Amino acid sequence: VLAPWAAQAAVVFGDIGYDVPGSDQGREWVALHNTGPDAVDLAGWKFFEDGTNHKLTPVAASIIPADGSAVIVESPDGYLADHRGYTGLMFKSSFSLKNSGETLSLKNASGTVMTTLTYAPTPPAPKTPTPSATTAPKLSSNPRPHRTVPTMSVSTTTQAAAETAAAPAAKVPNA
């Protein structure tokens, strides 16, 4: 069962490979995750980056299952060379992510922005002569084996969150 329009907002951005070691050419990528309970078909959706709507071309299927993931890549071959063994969903698109950060959006087939992410590199923390428990980096409890992103700050918005924030407050009748 494919999700109705309102549930499609459950597709959100995940990790981003915007400044990979060496040349970025053909190696940048953006991960998507369907946090909803239903599958979502991304046929006709667009990846909006640097003021341009980029077409998403499914490498195989265009449907992200419930709790499933996919990646948007410049080059499927480049991505697979860096992430050997990856067998998940993949969408090819033409884009070039800015190492200095930018805002990304995912638009449904009707052109409605479904999710937005703004990323920016976070400057490295000042070096200390001896690491301590309070300054040592903490490892993620849910690492993803294909993650190759530099440290960044991120803010995201989904269509559902935007609609909730824009909804007028309920009026309570006088008692």
mmCIF file with all atom_site columns, C-alpha atoms in Angstrom:
data_model
loop_
_atom_site.group_PDB
_atom_site.id
_atom_site.type_symbol
_atom_site.label_atom_id
_atom_site.label_alt_id
_atom_site.label_comp_id
_atom_site.label_asym_id
_atom_site.label_entity_id
_atom_site.label_seq_id
_atom_site.pdbx_PDB_ins_code
_atom_site.Cartn_x
_atom_site.Cartn_y
_atom_site.Cartn_z
_atom_site.occupancy
_atom_site.B_iso_or_equiv
_atom_site.pdbx_formal_charge
_atom_site.auth_seq_id
_atom_site.auth_comp_id
_atom_site.auth_asym_id
_atom_site.auth_atom_id
_atom_site.pdbx_PDB_model_num
ATOM 1   C CA . VAL A 1 1   ? 0.000   0.000  0.000   1.00 0.00 ? 1   VAL A CA 1
ATOM 2   C CA . LEU A 1 2   ? 1.416   3.369  -0.975  1.00 0.00 ? 2   LEU A CA 1
ATOM 3   C CA . ALA A 1 3   ? 1.088   6.261  1.425   1.00 0.00 ? 3   ALA A CA 1
ATOM 4   C CA . PRO A 1 4   ? -1.435  9.028  0.788   1.00 0.00 ? 4   PRO A CA 1
ATOM 5   C CA . TRP A 1 5   ? -0.101  12.574 0.216   1.00 0.00 ? 5   TRP A CA 1
ATOM 6   C CA . ALA A 1 6   ? -0.027  13.552 3.903   1.00 0.00 ? 6   ALA A CA 1
ATOM 7   C CA . ALA A 1 7   ? 1.995   10.481 4.883   1.00 0.00 ? 7   ALA A CA 1
ATOM 8   C CA . GLN A 1 8   ? 4.586   11.186 2.181   1.00 0.00 ? 8   GLN A CA 1
ATOM 9   C CA . ALA A 1 9   ? 6.092   13.821 4.481   1.00 0.00 ? 9   ALA A CA 1
ATOM 10  C CA . ALA A 1 10  ? 7.599   10.853 6.326   1.00 0.00 ? 10  ALA A CA 1
ATOM 11  C CA . VAL A 1 11  ? 10.460  10.754 3.788   1.00 0.00 ? 11  VAL A CA 1
ATOM 12  C CA . VAL A 1 12  ? 13.266  12.765 5.364   1.00 0.00 ? 12  VAL A CA 1
ATOM 13  C CA . PHE A 1 13  ? 16.913  13.491 4.666   1.00 0.00 ? 13  PHE A CA 1
ATOM 14  C CA . GLY A 1 14  ? 19.545  11.417 6.464   1.00 0.00 ? 14  GLY A CA 1
ATOM 15  C CA . ASP A 1 15  ? 23.326  11.523 6.116   1.00 0.00 ? 15  ASP A CA 1
ATOM 16  C CA . ILE A 1 16  ? 25.012  13.612 3.423   1.00 0.00 ? 16  ILE A CA 1
ATOM 17  C CA . GLY A 1 17  ? 28.288  12.951 1.616   1.00 0.00 ? 17  GLY A CA 1
ATOM 18  C CA . TYR A 1 18  ? 29.121  16.509 0.515   1.00 0.00 ? 18  TYR A CA 1
ATOM 19  C CA . ASP A 1 19  ? 32.875  16.738 1.068   1.00 0.00 ? 19  ASP A CA 1
ATOM 20  C CA . VAL A 1 20  ? 34.209  13.247 0.512   1.00 0.00 ? 20  VAL A CA 1
ATOM 21  C CA . PRO A 1 21  ? 37.984  12.643 0.700   1.00 0.00 ? 21  PRO A CA 1
ATOM 22  C CA . GLY A 1 22  ? 39.721  13.374 -2.601  1.00 0.00 ? 22  GLY A CA 1
ATOM 23  C CA . SER A 1 23  ? 37.704  14.582 -5.547  1.00 0.00 ? 23  SER A CA 1
ATOM 24  C CA . ASP A 1 24  ? 33.952  15.079 -5.017  1.00 0.00 ? 24  ASP A CA 1
ATOM 25  C CA . GLN A 1 25  ? 33.252  14.486 -8.739  1.00 0.00 ? 25  GLN A CA 1
ATOM 26  C CA . GLY A 1 26  ? 30.673  11.689 -9.071  1.00 0.00 ? 26  GLY A CA 1
ATOM 27  C CA . ARG A 1 27  ? 30.989  10.719 -5.403  1.00 0.00 ? 27  ARG A CA 1
ATOM 28  C CA . GLU A 1 28  ? 28.555  13.002 -3.526  1.00 0.00 ? 28  GLU A CA 1
ATOM 29  C CA . TRP A 1 29  ? 25.329  11.574 -2.142  1.00 0.00 ? 29  TRP A CA 1
ATOM 30  C CA . VAL A 1 30  ? 22.308  12.290 0.038   1.00 0.00 ? 30  VAL A CA 1
ATOM 31  C CA . ALA A 1 31  ? 20.528  9.607  2.084   1.00 0.00 ? 31  ALA A CA 1
ATOM 32  C CA . LEU A 1 32  ? 16.737  9.467  2.453   1.00 0.00 ? 32  LEU A CA 1
ATOM 33  C CA . HIS A 1 33  ? 14.733  7.598  5.069   1.00 0.00 ? 33  HIS A CA 1
ATOM 34  C CA . ASN A 1 34  ? 11.031  6.764  5.086   1.00 0.00 ? 34  ASN A CA 1
ATOM 35  C CA . THR A 1 35  ? 10.037  7.147  8.747   1.00 0.00 ? 35  THR A CA 1
ATOM 36  C CA . GLY A 1 36  ? 6.376   6.418  8.028   1.00 0.00 ? 36  GLY A CA 1
ATOM 37  C CA . PRO A 1 37  ? 4.360   3.217  8.332   1.00 0.00 ? 37  PRO A CA 1
ATOM 38  C CA . ASP A 1 38  ? 3.652   2.985  4.568   1.00 0.00 ? 38  ASP A CA 1
ATOM 39  C CA . ALA A 1 39  ? 5.730   2.678  1.408   1.00 0.00 ? 39  ALA A CA 1
ATOM 40  C CA . VAL A 1 40  ? 6.223   5.910  -0.570  1.00 0.00 ? 40  VAL A CA 1
ATOM 41  C CA . ASP A 1 41  ? 6.673   6.099  -4.351  1.00 0.00 ? 41  ASP A CA 1
ATOM 42  C CA . LEU A 1 42  ? 9.132   8.844  -5.334  1.00 0.00 ? 42  LEU A CA 1
ATOM 43  C CA . ALA A 1 43  ? 8.223   8.677  -9.047  1.00 0.00 ? 43  ALA A CA 1
ATOM 44  C CA . GLY A 1 44  ? 8.108   12.251 -10.319 1.00 0.00 ? 44  GLY A CA 1
ATOM 45  C CA . TRP A 1 45  ? 9.691   13.749 -7.186  1.00 0.00 ? 45  TRP A CA 1
ATOM 46  C CA . LYS A 1 46  ? 12.487  16.343 -7.457  1.00 0.00 ? 46  LYS A CA 1
ATOM 47  C CA . PHE A 1 47  ? 15.644  17.000 -5.467  1.00 0.00 ? 47  PHE A CA 1
ATOM 48  C CA . PHE A 1 48  ? 15.942  20.805 -5.047  1.00 0.00 ? 48  PHE A CA 1
ATOM 49  C CA . GLU A 1 49  ? 19.514  22.018 -4.623  1.00 0.00 ? 49  GLU A CA 1
ATOM 50  C CA . ASP A 1 50  ? 21.328  25.237 -5.530  1.00 0.00 ? 50  ASP A CA 1
ATOM 51  C CA . GLY A 1 51  ? 18.124  26.842 -6.867  1.00 0.00 ? 51  GLY A CA 1
ATOM 52  C CA . THR A 1 52  ? 17.413  23.967 -9.267  1.00 0.00 ? 52  THR A CA 1
ATOM 53  C CA . ASN A 1 53  ? 14.874  21.139 -9.354  1.00 0.00 ? 53  ASN A CA 1
ATOM 54  C CA . HIS A 1 54  ? 16.882  18.007 -10.181 1.00 0.00 ? 54  HIS A CA 1
ATOM 55  C CA . LYS A 1 55  ? 15.118  14.962 -11.613 1.00 0.00 ? 55  LYS A CA 1
ATOM 56  C CA . LEU A 1 56  ? 15.339  11.746 -9.583  1.00 0.00 ? 56  LEU A CA 1
ATOM 57  C CA . THR A 1 57  ? 15.903  8.716  -11.812 1.00 0.00 ? 57  THR A CA 1
ATOM 58  C CA . PRO A 1 58  ? 15.433  5.408  -9.976  1.00 0.00 ? 58  PRO A CA 1
ATOM 59  C CA . VAL A 1 59  ? 18.295  2.998  -10.637 1.00 0.00 ? 59  VAL A CA 1
ATOM 60  C CA . ALA A 1 60  ? 15.872  0.111  -10.046 1.00 0.00 ? 60  ALA A CA 1
ATOM 61  C CA . ALA A 1 61  ? 12.684  0.769  -8.030  1.00 0.00 ? 61  ALA A CA 1
ATOM 62  C CA . SER A 1 62  ? 11.171  4.140  -7.042  1.00 0.00 ? 62  SER A CA 1
ATOM 63  C CA . ILE A 1 63  ? 9.301   2.942  -3.949  1.00 0.00 ? 63  ILE A CA 1
ATOM 64  C CA . ILE A 1 64  ? 10.869  3.345  -0.510  1.00 0.00 ? 64  ILE A CA 1
ATOM 65  C CA . PRO A 1 65  ? 9.287   0.822  1.877   1.00 0.00 ? 65  PRO A CA 1
ATOM 66  C CA . ALA A 1 66  ? 8.127   1.735  5.375   1.00 0.00 ? 66  ALA A CA 1
ATOM 67  C CA . ASP A 1 67  ? 11.213  2.327  7.541   1.00 0.00 ? 67  ASP A CA 1
ATOM 68  C CA . GLY A 1 68  ? 13.307  1.957  4.379   1.00 0.00 ? 68  GLY A CA 1
ATOM 69  C CA . SER A 1 69  ? 16.172  4.025  3.052   1.00 0.00 ? 69  SER A CA 1
ATOM 70  C CA . ALA A 1 70  ? 17.586  5.155  -0.272  1.00 0.00 ? 70  ALA A CA 1
ATOM 71  C CA . VAL A 1 71  ? 20.395  7.349  -1.557  1.00 0.00 ? 71  VAL A CA 1
ATOM 72  C CA . ILE A 1 72  ? 20.421  10.104 -4.163  1.00 0.00 ? 72  ILE A CA 1
ATOM 73  C CA . VAL A 1 73  ? 23.725  9.916  -6.023  1.00 0.00 ? 73  VAL A CA 1
ATOM 74  C CA . GLU A 1 74  ? 25.519  11.744 -8.819  1.00 0.00 ? 74  GLU A CA 1
ATOM 75  C CA . SER A 1 75  ? 26.989  8.507  -10.125 1.00 0.00 ? 75  SER A CA 1
ATOM 76  C CA . PRO A 1 76  ? 25.801  5.024  -9.142  1.00 0.00 ? 76  PRO A CA 1
ATOM 77  C CA . ASP A 1 77  ? 29.220  3.604  -10.122 1.00 0.00 ? 77  ASP A CA 1
ATOM 78  C CA . GLY A 1 78  ? 31.054  6.239  -8.064  1.00 0.00 ? 78  GLY A CA 1
ATOM 79  C CA . TYR A 1 79  ? 28.837  5.599  -5.039  1.00 0.00 ? 79  TYR A CA 1
ATOM 80  C CA . LEU A 1 80  ? 29.238  1.818  -5.297  1.00 0.00 ? 80  LEU A CA 1
ATOM 81  C CA . ALA A 1 81  ? 33.033  2.146  -5.630  1.00 0.00 ? 81  ALA A CA 1
ATOM 82  C CA . ASP A 1 82  ? 33.087  4.010  -2.293  1.00 0.00 ? 82  ASP A CA 1
ATOM 83  C CA . HIS A 1 83  ? 30.391  1.872  -0.636  1.00 0.00 ? 83  HIS A CA 1
ATOM 84  C CA . ARG A 1 84  ? 31.100  -1.672 -1.748  1.00 0.00 ? 84  ARG A CA 1
ATOM 85  C CA . GLY A 1 85  ? 28.333  -4.078 -0.887  1.00 0.00 ? 85  GLY A CA 1
ATOM 86  C CA . TYR A 1 86  ? 25.560  -1.445 -0.855  1.00 0.00 ? 86  TYR A CA 1
ATOM 87  C CA . THR A 1 87  ? 22.413  -3.079 -2.232  1.00 0.00 ? 87  THR A CA 1
ATOM 88  C CA . GLY A 1 88  ? 19.759  -0.558 -1.247  1.00 0.00 ? 88  GLY A CA 1
ATOM 89  C CA . LEU A 1 89  ? 17.607  1.762  -3.312  1.00 0.00 ? 89  LEU A CA 1
ATOM 90  C CA . MET A 1 90  ? 19.371  4.392  -5.375  1.00 0.00 ? 90  MET A CA 1
ATOM 91  C CA . PHE A 1 91  ? 18.247  7.445  -7.345  1.00 0.00 ? 91  PHE A CA 1
ATOM 92  C CA . LYS A 1 92  ? 20.547  9.089  -9.894  1.00 0.00 ? 92  LYS A CA 1
ATOM 93  C CA . SER A 1 93  ? 20.474  12.874 -10.106 1.00 0.00 ? 93  SER A CA 1
ATOM 94  C CA . SER A 1 94  ? 22.659  15.664 -11.432 1.00 0.00 ? 94  SER A CA 1
ATOM 95  C CA . PHE A 1 95  ? 23.874  17.912 -8.598  1.00 0.00 ? 95  PHE A CA 1
ATOM 96  C CA . SER A 1 96  ? 26.945  19.293 -6.863  1.00 0.00 ? 96  SER A CA 1
ATOM 97  C CA . LEU A 1 97  ? 26.731  19.864 -3.114  1.00 0.00 ? 97  LEU A CA 1
ATOM 98  C CA . LYS A 1 98  ? 28.480  22.902 -1.671  1.00 0.00 ? 98  LYS A CA 1
ATOM 99  C CA . ASN A 1 99  ? 31.223  22.137 0.842   1.00 0.00 ? 99  ASN A CA 1
ATOM 100 C CA . SER A 1 100 ? 30.319  25.416 2.582   1.00 0.00 ? 100 SER A CA 1
ATOM 101 C CA . GLY A 1 101 ? 26.731  24.234 3.192   1.00 0.00 ? 101 GLY A CA 1
ATOM 102 C CA . GLU A 1 102 ? 23.338  24.947 1.655   1.00 0.00 ? 102 GLU A CA 1
ATOM 103 C CA . THR A 1 103 ? 19.630  24.162 1.894   1.00 0.00 ? 103 THR A CA 1
ATOM 104 C CA . LEU A 1 104 ? 18.241  21.032 0.228   1.00 0.00 ? 104 LEU A CA 1
ATOM 105 C CA . SER A 1 105 ? 14.591  20.132 -0.358  1.00 0.00 ? 105 SER A CA 1
ATOM 106 C CA . LEU A 1 106 ? 12.659  17.167 -1.632  1.00 0.00 ? 106 LEU A CA 1
ATOM 107 C CA . LYS A 1 107 ? 9.519   17.978 -3.630  1.00 0.00 ? 107 LYS A CA 1
ATOM 108 C CA . ASN A 1 108 ? 6.696   15.604 -4.466  1.00 0.00 ? 108 ASN A CA 1
ATOM 109 C CA . ALA A 1 109 ? 5.327   15.172 -8.013  1.00 0.00 ? 109 ALA A CA 1
ATOM 110 C CA . SER A 1 110 ? 3.003   18.166 -7.469  1.00 0.00 ? 110 SER A CA 1
ATOM 111 C CA . GLY A 1 111 ? 5.955   20.417 -6.566  1.00 0.00 ? 111 GLY A CA 1
ATOM 112 C CA . THR A 1 112 ? 5.119   20.634 -2.846  1.00 0.00 ? 112 THR A CA 1
ATOM 113 C CA . VAL A 1 113 ? 8.181   20.756 -0.599  1.00 0.00 ? 113 VAL A CA 1
ATOM 114 C CA . MET A 1 114 ? 7.971   17.629 1.559   1.00 0.00 ? 114 MET A CA 1
ATOM 115 C CA . THR A 1 115 ? 11.181  17.978 3.569   1.00 0.00 ? 115 THR A CA 1
ATOM 116 C CA . THR A 1 116 ? 14.008  20.480 3.826   1.00 0.00 ? 116 THR A CA 1
ATOM 117 C CA . LEU A 1 117 ? 17.479  20.202 5.295   1.00 0.00 ? 117 LEU A CA 1
ATOM 118 C CA . THR A 1 118 ? 20.061  22.927 5.813   1.00 0.00 ? 118 THR A CA 1
ATOM 119 C CA . TYR A 1 119 ? 23.616  21.806 6.433   1.00 0.00 ? 119 TYR A CA 1
ATOM 120 C CA . ALA A 1 120 ? 26.804  23.686 7.216   1.00 0.00 ? 120 ALA A CA 1
ATOM 121 C CA . PRO A 1 121 ? 30.218  22.434 8.233   1.00 0.00 ? 121 PRO A CA 1
ATOM 122 C CA . THR A 1 122 ? 30.938  22.763 11.917  1.00 0.00 ? 122 THR A CA 1
ATOM 123 C CA . PRO A 1 123 ? 34.391  24.160 12.673  1.00 0.00 ? 123 PRO A CA 1
ATOM 124 C CA . PRO A 1 124 ? 36.607  21.638 14.437  1.00 0.00 ? 124 PRO A CA 1
ATOM 125 C CA . ALA A 1 125 ? 36.768  21.936 18.196  1.00 0.00 ? 125 ALA A CA 1
ATOM 126 C CA . PRO A 1 126 ? 39.943  23.484 19.608  1.00 0.00 ? 126 PRO A CA 1
ATOM 127 C CA . LYS A 1 127 ? 42.621  20.884 20.219  1.00 0.00 ? 127 LYS A CA 1
ATOM 128 C CA . THR A 1 128 ? 43.376  20.019 23.818  1.00 0.00 ? 128 THR A CA 1
ATOM 129 C CA . PRO A 1 129 ? 46.691  18.525 24.896  1.00 0.00 ? 129 PRO A CA 1
ATOM 130 C CA . THR A 1 130 ? 45.100  15.527 26.620  1.00 0.00 ? 130 THR A CA 1
ATOM 131 C CA . PRO A 1 131 ? 41.624  14.222 25.882  1.00 0.00 ? 131 PRO A CA 1
ATOM 132 C CA . SER A 1 132 ? 39.309  13.712 28.823  1.00 0.00 ? 132 SER A CA 1
ATOM 133 C CA . ALA A 1 133 ? 35.907  12.133 29.242  1.00 0.00 ? 133 ALA A CA 1
ATOM 134 C CA . THR A 1 134 ? 34.304  15.528 28.687  1.00 0.00 ? 134 THR A CA 1
ATOM 135 C CA . THR A 1 135 ? 36.237  16.395 25.512  1.00 0.00 ? 135 THR A CA 1
ATOM 136 C CA . ALA A 1 136 ? 36.585  12.991 23.841  1.00 0.00 ? 136 ALA A CA 1
ATOM 137 C CA . PRO A 1 137 ? 34.274  12.537 20.833  1.00 0.00 ? 137 PRO A CA 1
ATOM 138 C CA . LYS A 1 138 ? 31.209  10.436 21.455  1.00 0.00 ? 138 LYS A CA 1
ATOM 139 C CA . LEU A 1 139 ? 30.414  7.664  18.985  1.00 0.00 ? 139 LEU A CA 1
ATOM 140 C CA . SER A 1 140 ? 26.934  7.320  17.558  1.00 0.00 ? 140 SER A CA 1
ATOM 141 C CA . SER A 1 141 ? 24.926  4.477  19.049  1.00 0.00 ? 141 SER A CA 1
ATOM 142 C CA . ASN A 1 142 ? 23.432  3.865  15.577  1.00 0.00 ? 142 ASN A CA 1
ATOM 143 C CA . PRO A 1 143 ? 26.331  4.197  13.119  1.00 0.00 ? 143 PRO A CA 1
ATOM 144 C CA . ARG A 1 144 ? 25.652  3.726  9.422   1.00 0.00 ? 144 ARG A CA 1
ATOM 145 C CA . PRO A 1 145 ? 28.381  1.808  7.601   1.00 0.00 ? 145 PRO A CA 1
ATOM 146 C CA . HIS A 1 146 ? 28.227  4.060  4.529   1.00 0.00 ? 146 HIS A CA 1
ATOM 147 C CA . ARG A 1 147 ? 28.558  7.367  6.410   1.00 0.00 ? 147 ARG A CA 1
ATOM 148 C CA . THR A 1 148 ? 31.430  9.492  5.140   1.00 0.00 ? 148 THR A CA 1
ATOM 149 C CA . VAL A 1 149 ? 30.251  12.975 6.019   1.00 0.00 ? 149 VAL A CA 1
ATOM 150 C CA . PRO A 1 150 ? 32.315  15.606 7.765   1.00 0.00 ? 150 PRO A CA 1
ATOM 151 C CA . THR A 1 151 ? 30.998  17.125 10.972  1.00 0.00 ? 151 THR A CA 1
ATOM 152 C CA . MET A 1 152 ? 28.062  19.410 10.212  1.00 0.00 ? 152 MET A CA 1
ATOM 153 C CA . SER A 1 153 ? 25.178  21.230 11.785  1.00 0.00 ? 153 SER A CA 1
ATOM 154 C CA . VAL A 1 154 ? 21.772  20.341 10.378  1.00 0.00 ? 154 VAL A CA 1
ATOM 155 C CA . SER A 1 155 ? 18.216  21.579 10.651  1.00 0.00 ? 155 SER A CA 1
ATOM 156 C CA . THR A 1 156 ? 15.292  19.807 9.020   1.00 0.00 ? 156 THR A CA 1
ATOM 157 C CA . THR A 1 157 ? 11.640  20.547 8.355   1.00 0.00 ? 157 THR A CA 1
ATOM 158 C CA . THR A 1 158 ? 8.993   18.215 6.991   1.00 0.00 ? 158 THR A CA 1
ATOM 159 C CA . GLN A 1 159 ? 5.687   19.128 5.364   1.00 0.00 ? 159 GLN A CA 1
ATOM 160 C CA . ALA A 1 160 ? 3.784   17.663 8.337   1.00 0.00 ? 160 ALA A CA 1
ATOM 161 C CA . ALA A 1 161 ? 5.816   19.747 10.816  1.00 0.00 ? 161 ALA A CA 1
ATOM 162 C CA . ALA A 1 162 ? 5.292   22.901 8.755   1.00 0.00 ? 162 ALA A CA 1
ATOM 163 C CA . GLU A 1 163 ? 1.533   22.308 8.606   1.00 0.00 ? 163 GLU A CA 1
ATOM 164 C CA . THR A 1 164 ? 1.378   21.720 12.368  1.00 0.00 ? 164 THR A CA 1
ATOM 165 C CA . ALA A 1 165 ? 3.327   24.927 13.064  1.00 0.00 ? 165 ALA A CA 1
ATOM 166 C CA . ALA A 1 166 ? 1.095   26.928 10.707  1.00 0.00 ? 166 ALA A CA 1
ATOM 167 C CA . ALA A 1 167 ? -2.180  25.604 12.155  1.00 0.00 ? 167 ALA A CA 1
ATOM 168 C CA . PRO A 1 168 ? -4.116  28.145 14.243  1.00 0.00 ? 168 PRO A CA 1
ATOM 169 C CA . ALA A 1 169 ? -4.362  27.422 17.939  1.00 0.00 ? 169 ALA A CA 1
ATOM 170 C CA . ALA A 1 170 ? -7.633  25.858 19.029  1.00 0.00 ? 170 ALA A CA 1
ATOM 171 C CA . LYS A 1 171 ? -10.009 28.249 20.765  1.00 0.00 ? 171 LYS A CA 1
ATOM 172 C CA . VAL A 1 172 ? -11.295 27.138 24.130  1.00 0.00 ? 172 VAL A CA 1
ATOM 173 C CA . PRO A 1 173 ? -14.839 28.296 24.933  1.00 0.00 ? 173 PRO A CA 1
ATOM 174 C CA . ASN A 1 174 ? -15.305 30.296 28.134  1.00 0.00 ? 174 ASN A CA 1
ATOM 175 C CA . ALA A 1 175 ? -16.422 28.092 30.992  1.00 0.00 ? 175 ALA A CA 1
#
